[in-house]
Amino acid sequence: MERDSDPLKLENQLCFPIYLCSKEVIRRYTPLLEKIDLTYTQYIVMMYFWEKKKSNVKEISDTLLLDPSTLTPLLKKLESKGFVTRIRSTKDERNLEVEITEKGKKLKNKAKFVPEKIEKCINLSGEEAIALYSLMYKVLNNIERNE
């Protein structure tokens, strides 16, 4: 079957299946993350802290590609749940340092079931998952280079 050459047809758009996959995968995360009192974006931030332990808003924003205006309310919410603490830098009061708490560290154990459940839902072989991961990061890198 030959593809229609109309560049504005949905079936000719790479962005559309990317959007749908993102939306549907995040939808599958939602009930899993509700069990540990996190939204998907909070989960991403907590994964960052399970690795880094301590950081500042700029570094978090740069790594997760989240605007500081999006990140600030997320960090406030995570702080209100007791998962992180936010402290003004003593070197530069404009900078906000954020550190994972003991409660936040313990949350990691409660979250360990999430990746396995999502892997089962997505149902890709290890090789397919690696290929998709590589292609998605290639797209992101290409977009960043062309800005």
XYZ file of C-alpha atoms in Angstrom:
147
model
C 0.000 0.000 0.000
C 1.397 3.346 -1.056
C 1.396 6.298 1.320
C -0.549 9.403 0.439
C 1.786 12.323 -0.242
C -0.309 14.864 1.687
C 2.101 16.143 4.370
C -0.778 17.169 6.650
C -2.479 13.786 6.897
C -2.288 12.299 10.380
C -1.026 8.988 9.032
C 1.992 10.817 7.556
C 2.977 12.453 10.837
C 5.768 11.058 12.977
C 4.691 13.346 15.813
C 1.255 11.768 16.110
C 2.290 8.221 17.136
C 4.950 9.731 19.426
C 2.249 11.825 21.093
C -0.134 8.869 21.366
C 2.532 6.586 22.829
C 3.551 9.185 25.376
C -0.043 9.810 26.416
C -0.903 6.123 26.674
C 2.254 5.105 28.516
C 1.766 7.900 31.050
C -1.868 6.816 31.428
C -0.610 3.326 32.381
C 1.727 4.844 34.956
C -1.041 6.798 36.691
C -2.709 4.007 38.727
C 0.683 2.539 39.654
C 2.010 5.879 40.864
C -1.178 6.701 42.768
C -0.268 3.766 45.038
C 2.882 5.649 46.091
C 1.293 9.130 46.081
C 3.101 10.493 42.995
C 2.125 11.947 39.653
C 4.156 10.955 36.610
C 6.137 14.206 36.635
C 6.793 13.884 40.374
C 8.004 10.332 39.702
C 10.491 11.623 37.098
C 11.778 14.199 39.609
C 12.091 11.549 42.326
C 14.044 9.247 39.978
C 16.415 12.170 39.462
C 16.874 12.499 43.234
C 17.273 8.766 43.788
C 20.355 9.132 41.587
C 21.676 12.596 42.488
C 20.536 13.000 46.137
C 21.100 16.796 46.026
C 20.915 19.394 43.274
C 19.730 22.878 42.395
C 16.715 23.975 40.384
C 18.767 24.901 37.298
C 20.472 21.495 37.108
C 17.172 19.666 37.614
C 15.496 21.836 34.992
C 18.313 21.277 32.480
C 18.400 17.510 33.019
C 14.651 16.887 32.949
C 13.877 19.581 30.347
C 11.295 21.094 32.670
C 10.836 24.857 32.883
C 11.603 26.259 36.328
C 8.003 27.570 36.389
C 6.812 23.954 36.088
C 9.465 22.563 38.397
C 8.947 24.956 41.334
C 5.372 23.842 42.163
C 6.437 20.203 41.726
C 9.267 20.637 44.202
C 6.962 22.438 46.649
C 4.502 19.543 46.446
C 7.264 16.951 46.927
C 8.501 18.958 49.901
C 5.003 19.068 51.412
C 4.902 15.258 51.114
C 8.241 15.071 52.934
C 10.229 13.610 50.005
C 12.624 16.539 49.454
C 13.762 19.685 51.232
C 14.368 23.032 49.553
C 17.006 25.382 50.966
C 18.283 28.752 49.725
C 21.963 28.550 48.816
C 24.243 30.222 51.338
C 26.592 31.183 48.464
C 23.894 32.767 46.295
C 20.409 33.376 47.685
C 18.945 33.331 44.148
C 19.768 29.617 43.938
C 17.570 27.010 45.531
C 19.195 23.750 46.578
C 17.029 20.670 46.797
C 17.894 17.476 48.653
C 16.141 14.153 49.016
C 14.968 13.273 52.535
C 15.085 9.902 54.264
C 11.385 9.495 53.503
C 12.160 10.225 49.836
C 14.929 7.636 49.845
C 12.584 5.035 51.343
C 10.016 5.778 48.641
C 12.411 4.228 46.112
C 11.764 0.774 47.588
C 8.014 1.315 47.239
C 8.467 2.327 43.588
C 10.533 -0.680 42.484
C 7.495 -2.499 41.083
C 6.653 0.298 38.624
C 9.227 -0.313 35.837
C 8.428 -4.041 35.701
C 4.682 -3.367 35.352
C 5.314 -0.831 32.587
C 7.699 -3.182 30.762
C 4.974 -5.843 30.740
C 2.463 -3.328 29.423
C 4.748 -2.078 26.630
C 5.837 -5.632 25.802
C 8.996 -4.994 23.762
C 11.963 -7.320 23.603
C 15.148 -6.065 25.237
C 16.601 -5.363 21.809
C 13.496 -3.460 20.691
C 13.466 -1.410 23.900
C 17.137 -0.446 23.431
C 16.510 0.503 19.793
C 13.469 2.625 20.692
C 15.345 4.304 23.550
C 18.245 5.136 21.206
C 15.959 6.498 18.499
C 13.996 8.644 20.943
C 17.196 10.194 22.312
C 18.461 10.702 18.772
C 15.266 12.659 18.014
C 15.685 14.742 21.197
C 19.340 15.468 20.408
C 18.491 16.438 16.833
C 15.758 18.795 18.048
C 18.114 20.431 20.570
C 20.797 20.876 17.911
C 18.349 22.574 15.548
C 17.019 25.122 18.061
